[in-house]
């Protein structure tokens, strides 16, 4: 995807994680607290009404342990070259009050006594606006804002013209969409809204924040246009269990990230790839299996790090569009849907730069199995991730397939988990079978302490089985 920095949210990560960041060259905003003395009150529903219930986490022991824990945290991590700044809190509303400023000064003093790197604090910019002069100047070396808008960044610059600023958190490109989900027809929109609990019209709520609204793509534009803003972290890099906004039951995982729960990229992943990488690429969406949309208008989008993109429908050019280097860099075409083929060709310096083809897939015919390696350490800890994709007879991915996939393990290994990234699925992660979601499923293989040959048989009713081989030593 091309990212070069990680914010650890919102507590200390393992030393092993920082070792990986050191070796790979990632920059780390190393964060300690999600609460100070005041507990947070996440939203939930009770008898159909939205309420907030205090959840007691670190706040109960903050007064006793905060100074020692922060000291140990900085002492443990300060020799990691990947750490470029310290964060002493996330969305701490006490920072708006005199008592919070006192706490912030105390924590900042501890960090500055132990290390020279700057301090920041992720402040929620939605309702809080910009920092008051006193708290900002007294506590933070770098002003950090969560979900601040472009006008907020400009106001902050007017108030504090010599400050250093970072967007410590913002929604990602096309946040809230599960992978491969495109809500074109009314039935799917109604299904989406039925699952909403915090917002009356979930689909409308998401539409306002997607590619056509106030999304992570616009936020990246704001960063590029303002030299004093050093960068932006997105919420979040990877989907996770819990925090299922804007859904209700049976949703059990978030859909905020450009990478889904199983590690499969969503469309938003390719937006960041187009902004943060130089290797030629172009990506188009949606997929072209839009049953029920025949004869209706569909908008097709493209991301590229080239200069121009040309879209072809069934071999006919629909015209070239130019990347706007000063704005949100995507292209779109309105066309009438019919099964067939879409092809995007990007150009740079007048020459073909990258190509991407999407075809209407036929019926499921085979399970395509991929993994990055085929050897394991016999230490009972090593893992191999096996990606299963449903394809048609011509090798095209079937983007709507939901076949039940079974896994049979032979040899000294176990199935550690299975999944498909469907945030509405209640299927067990600890099983030898799992349905595909929008064409994909994942199995995680774990070694034992015994060396030997391993085979994983992948099968689904009506499809030929596929076998993949490993070795443990």
Short mmCIF file of C-alpha atoms in Angstrom, two decimals, residues 231-447:
data_model
loop_
_atom_site.label_atom_id
_atom_site.label_comp_id
_atom_site.label_asym_id
_atom_site.label_seq_id
_atom_site.Cartn_x
_atom_site.Cartn_y
_atom_site.Cartn_z
CA UNK A 231 1.21 13.75 7.55
CA UNK A 232 -1.88 11.77 8.45
CA UNK A 233 -2.78 8.51 10.18
CA UNK A 234 -5.97 6.72 9.10
CA UNK A 235 -8.44 4.87 11.31
CA UNK A 236 -7.63 2.20 10.85
CA UNK A 237 -5.07 0.22 8.86
CA UNK A 238 -6.76 -3.16 9.37
CA UNK A 239 -10.34 -4.11 10.26
CA UNK A 240 -10.86 -5.55 13.75
CA UNK A 241 -13.47 -7.18 15.96
CA UNK A 242 -15.87 -4.75 17.65
CA UNK A 243 -16.86 -1.10 17.01
CA UNK A 244 -19.26 -2.01 14.21
CA UNK A 245 -20.56 1.52 13.43
CA UNK A 246 -22.99 2.11 11.74
CA UNK A 247 -24.33 -1.44 12.04
CA UNK A 248 -26.13 -3.35 14.75
CA UNK A 249 -26.55 -7.06 15.40
CA UNK A 250 -25.34 -9.38 13.91
CA UNK A 251 -22.34 -7.25 12.90
CA UNK A 252 -19.29 -8.14 14.97
CA UNK A 253 -16.34 -6.45 13.25
CA UNK A 254 -15.50 -3.00 11.96
CA UNK A 255 -15.25 -1.95 8.31
CA UNK A 256 -13.14 1.18 8.71
CA UNK A 257 -9.91 0.05 7.10
CA UNK A 258 -8.50 -0.31 3.58
CA UNK A 259 -7.52 -3.87 4.58
CA UNK A 260 -10.22 -6.26 5.78
CA UNK A 261 -10.23 -8.64 8.74
CA UNK A 262 -8.49 -11.40 6.76
CA UNK A 263 -5.86 -9.13 5.24
CA UNK A 264 -7.53 -8.82 1.82
CA UNK A 265 -7.28 -5.34 0.26
CA UNK A 266 -10.41 -3.27 -0.33
CA UNK A 267 -10.77 -0.62 -3.02
CA UNK A 268 -9.54 2.09 -0.66
CA UNK A 269 -6.23 0.24 -0.37
CA UNK A 270 -5.50 1.12 -3.98
CA UNK A 271 -6.21 4.81 -3.43
CA UNK A 272 -3.32 4.95 -0.98
CA UNK A 273 -1.20 2.83 -3.30
CA UNK A 274 -1.81 5.41 -6.03
CA UNK A 275 -0.66 8.20 -3.69
CA UNK A 276 2.20 6.55 -1.84
CA UNK A 277 3.95 4.28 -4.37
CA UNK A 278 5.87 4.69 -7.62
CA UNK A 279 5.46 1.19 -9.06
CA UNK A 280 3.01 1.54 -11.98
CA UNK A 281 -0.56 0.66 -10.96
CA UNK A 282 -4.18 1.24 -11.89
CA UNK A 283 -7.28 -0.09 -10.12
CA UNK A 284 -10.93 0.05 -11.21
CA UNK A 285 -14.12 -0.76 -9.36
CA UNK A 286 -16.81 -1.97 -8.85
CA UNK A 287 -16.57 -5.57 -10.02
CA UNK A 288 -18.60 -6.38 -13.11
CA UNK A 289 -21.05 -8.97 -11.75
CA UNK A 290 -23.84 -6.51 -10.92
CA UNK A 291 -26.87 -8.75 -11.32
CA UNK A 292 -30.09 -6.74 -11.56
CA UNK A 293 -28.36 -3.61 -12.84
CA UNK A 294 -28.64 -4.44 -16.54
CA UNK A 295 -29.54 -1.31 -18.52
CA UNK A 296 -29.01 0.98 -15.52
CA UNK A 297 -26.37 3.63 -14.91
CA UNK A 298 -23.28 2.58 -12.97
CA UNK A 299 -20.35 4.80 -12.01
CA UNK A 300 -16.93 3.23 -12.50
CA UNK A 301 -13.94 4.62 -10.59
CA UNK A 302 -10.20 4.37 -11.18
CA UNK A 303 -7.12 4.99 -9.03
CA UNK A 304 -3.68 5.31 -10.60
CA UNK A 305 -0.26 6.81 -10.01
CA UNK A 306 -0.05 7.59 -13.71
CA UNK A 307 -1.01 10.87 -15.35
CA UNK A 308 -4.06 9.77 -17.35
CA UNK A 309 -6.53 6.88 -17.39
CA UNK A 310 -8.54 5.60 -20.35
CA UNK A 311 -11.53 3.32 -19.74
CA UNK A 312 -12.73 0.77 -22.28
CA UNK A 313 -16.07 -1.06 -22.16
CA UNK A 314 -16.07 -4.17 -24.32
CA UNK A 315 -13.19 -2.73 -26.34
CA UNK A 316 -14.75 0.71 -26.92
CA UNK A 317 -12.96 3.71 -25.44
CA UNK A 318 -14.99 5.88 -23.08
CA UNK A 319 -12.32 8.55 -23.08
CA UNK A 320 -9.21 9.57 -21.16
CA UNK A 321 -9.27 11.45 -17.89
CA UNK A 322 -6.37 13.30 -16.29
CA UNK A 323 -5.17 13.03 -12.72
CA UNK A 324 -5.59 16.30 -10.86
CA UNK A 325 -2.33 16.53 -8.96
CA UNK A 326 -3.71 19.30 -6.75
CA UNK A 327 -6.93 17.54 -5.84
CA UNK A 328 -8.44 14.19 -4.98
CA UNK A 329 -6.82 11.84 -7.44
CA UNK A 330 -9.43 9.52 -8.85
CA UNK A 331 -11.32 9.34 -12.12
CA UNK A 332 -14.91 8.27 -12.79
CA UNK A 333 -17.15 7.44 -15.73
CA UNK A 334 -20.92 6.96 -15.86
CA UNK A 335 -21.95 4.10 -18.12
CA UNK A 336 -24.80 1.69 -18.69
CA UNK A 337 -24.19 -1.71 -17.14
CA UNK A 338 -24.14 -4.82 -19.23
CA UNK A 339 -22.13 -7.99 -18.59
CA UNK A 340 -18.81 -7.99 -20.39
CA UNK A 341 -15.38 -6.46 -19.90
CA UNK A 342 -13.93 -3.26 -18.48
CA UNK A 343 -10.33 -2.31 -19.09
CA UNK A 344 -8.45 0.64 -17.59
CA UNK A 345 -5.21 1.82 -19.17
CA UNK A 346 -3.10 4.43 -17.39
CA UNK A 347 -0.55 6.58 -19.18
CA UNK A 348 2.56 8.46 -18.10
CA UNK A 349 4.66 10.66 -20.37
CA UNK A 350 2.34 9.64 -23.20
CA UNK A 351 3.13 5.94 -22.84
CA UNK A 352 1.15 3.04 -21.38
CA UNK A 353 1.91 2.93 -17.67
CA UNK A 354 -0.33 0.16 -16.26
CA UNK A 355 -3.43 -1.84 -17.19
CA UNK A 356 -6.25 -3.53 -15.30
CA UNK A 357 -9.09 -5.66 -16.71
CA UNK A 358 -12.32 -6.66 -14.94
CA UNK A 359 -14.66 -9.19 -16.55
CA UNK A 360 -18.10 -10.51 -15.71
CA UNK A 361 -17.36 -13.89 -14.16
CA UNK A 362 -19.29 -17.06 -14.86
CA UNK A 363 -20.38 -19.74 -12.41
CA UNK A 364 -17.91 -20.97 -9.75
CA UNK A 365 -15.72 -23.71 -11.22
CA UNK A 366 -12.62 -24.00 -9.04
CA UNK A 367 -10.95 -22.94 -5.80
CA UNK A 368 -7.69 -21.09 -6.40
CA UNK A 369 -5.32 -21.48 -3.44
CA UNK A 370 -2.35 -19.18 -2.75
CA UNK A 371 0.18 -18.72 0.05
CA UNK A 372 3.48 -16.87 0.29
CA UNK A 373 5.61 -19.82 1.41
CA UNK A 374 5.46 -23.60 1.78
CA UNK A 375 7.84 -24.30 4.66
CA UNK A 376 7.25 -23.93 8.40
CA UNK A 377 9.27 -24.03 11.59
CA UNK A 378 8.34 -26.97 13.80
CA UNK A 379 7.98 -24.77 16.89
CA UNK A 380 4.19 -24.89 17.40
CA UNK A 381 4.05 -21.14 16.69
CA UNK A 382 4.73 -20.67 12.99
CA UNK A 383 1.76 -19.70 10.82
CA UNK A 384 1.00 -19.84 7.11
CA UNK A 385 -1.93 -17.88 5.66
CA UNK A 386 -3.77 -19.66 2.85
CA UNK A 387 -5.92 -17.47 0.60
CA UNK A 388 -8.80 -19.22 -1.17
CA UNK A 389 -10.49 -17.56 -4.15
CA UNK A 390 -13.48 -18.86 -6.09
CA UNK A 391 -12.84 -18.62 -9.85
CA UNK A 392 -14.82 -19.50 -12.98
CA UNK A 393 -13.72 -21.86 -15.77
CA UNK A 394 -11.72 -19.07 -17.43
CA UNK A 395 -9.83 -18.13 -14.26
CA UNK A 396 -11.84 -15.00 -13.44
CA UNK A 397 -12.54 -14.35 -9.77
CA UNK A 398 -16.25 -14.74 -8.96
CA UNK A 399 -16.74 -11.62 -6.81
CA UNK A 400 -20.17 -12.62 -5.49
CA UNK A 401 -19.39 -16.27 -4.62
CA UNK A 402 -20.31 -17.53 -1.16
CA UNK A 403 -19.51 -21.25 -1.48
CA UNK A 404 -18.94 -23.22 1.71
CA UNK A 405 -15.28 -24.27 1.77
CA UNK A 406 -13.98 -27.25 3.77
CA UNK A 407 -10.40 -27.77 4.93
CA UNK A 408 -8.78 -31.14 5.63
CA UNK A 409 -5.33 -31.21 7.22
CA UNK A 410 -2.89 -34.09 6.76
CA UNK A 411 0.41 -34.17 8.63
CA UNK A 412 1.93 -32.37 11.65
CA UNK A 413 -0.04 -29.10 11.57
CA UNK A 414 -3.39 -27.74 12.71
CA UNK A 415 -5.97 -25.30 11.40
CA UNK A 416 -5.55 -22.31 13.70
CA UNK A 417 -8.44 -20.32 12.26
CA UNK A 418 -10.66 -19.58 9.29
CA UNK A 419 -12.52 -16.46 8.17
CA UNK A 420 -13.96 -14.50 5.27
CA UNK A 421 -14.11 -10.85 6.49
CA UNK A 422 -17.91 -10.69 6.37
CA UNK A 423 -18.73 -8.44 9.31
CA UNK A 424 -22.24 -9.93 9.43
CA UNK A 425 -21.09 -13.55 9.62
CA UNK A 426 -21.51 -15.50 12.85
CA UNK A 427 -19.54 -18.50 11.59
CA UNK A 428 -16.86 -19.76 13.97
CA UNK A 429 -13.26 -18.76 13.44
CA UNK A 430 -12.23 -22.11 14.98
CA UNK A 431 -13.57 -24.62 12.49
CA UNK A 432 -12.55 -26.77 9.53
CA UNK A 433 -15.01 -25.02 7.22
CA UNK A 434 -16.11 -21.50 6.35
CA UNK A 435 -18.12 -19.84 3.60
CA UNK A 436 -16.50 -17.51 1.09
CA UNK A 437 -17.49 -13.85 1.22
CA UNK A 438 -17.48 -11.97 -2.07
CA UNK A 439 -15.32 -14.69 -3.56
CA UNK A 440 -12.71 -15.13 -0.85
CA UNK A 441 -11.92 -17.09 2.31
CA UNK A 442 -8.82 -17.49 4.49
CA UNK A 443 -7.37 -20.44 6.41
CA UNK A 444 -4.50 -20.09 8.90
CA UNK A 445 -2.23 -23.12 9.32
CA UNK A 446 -0.18 -23.57 12.52
CA UNK A 447 2.83 -25.82 12.95
#
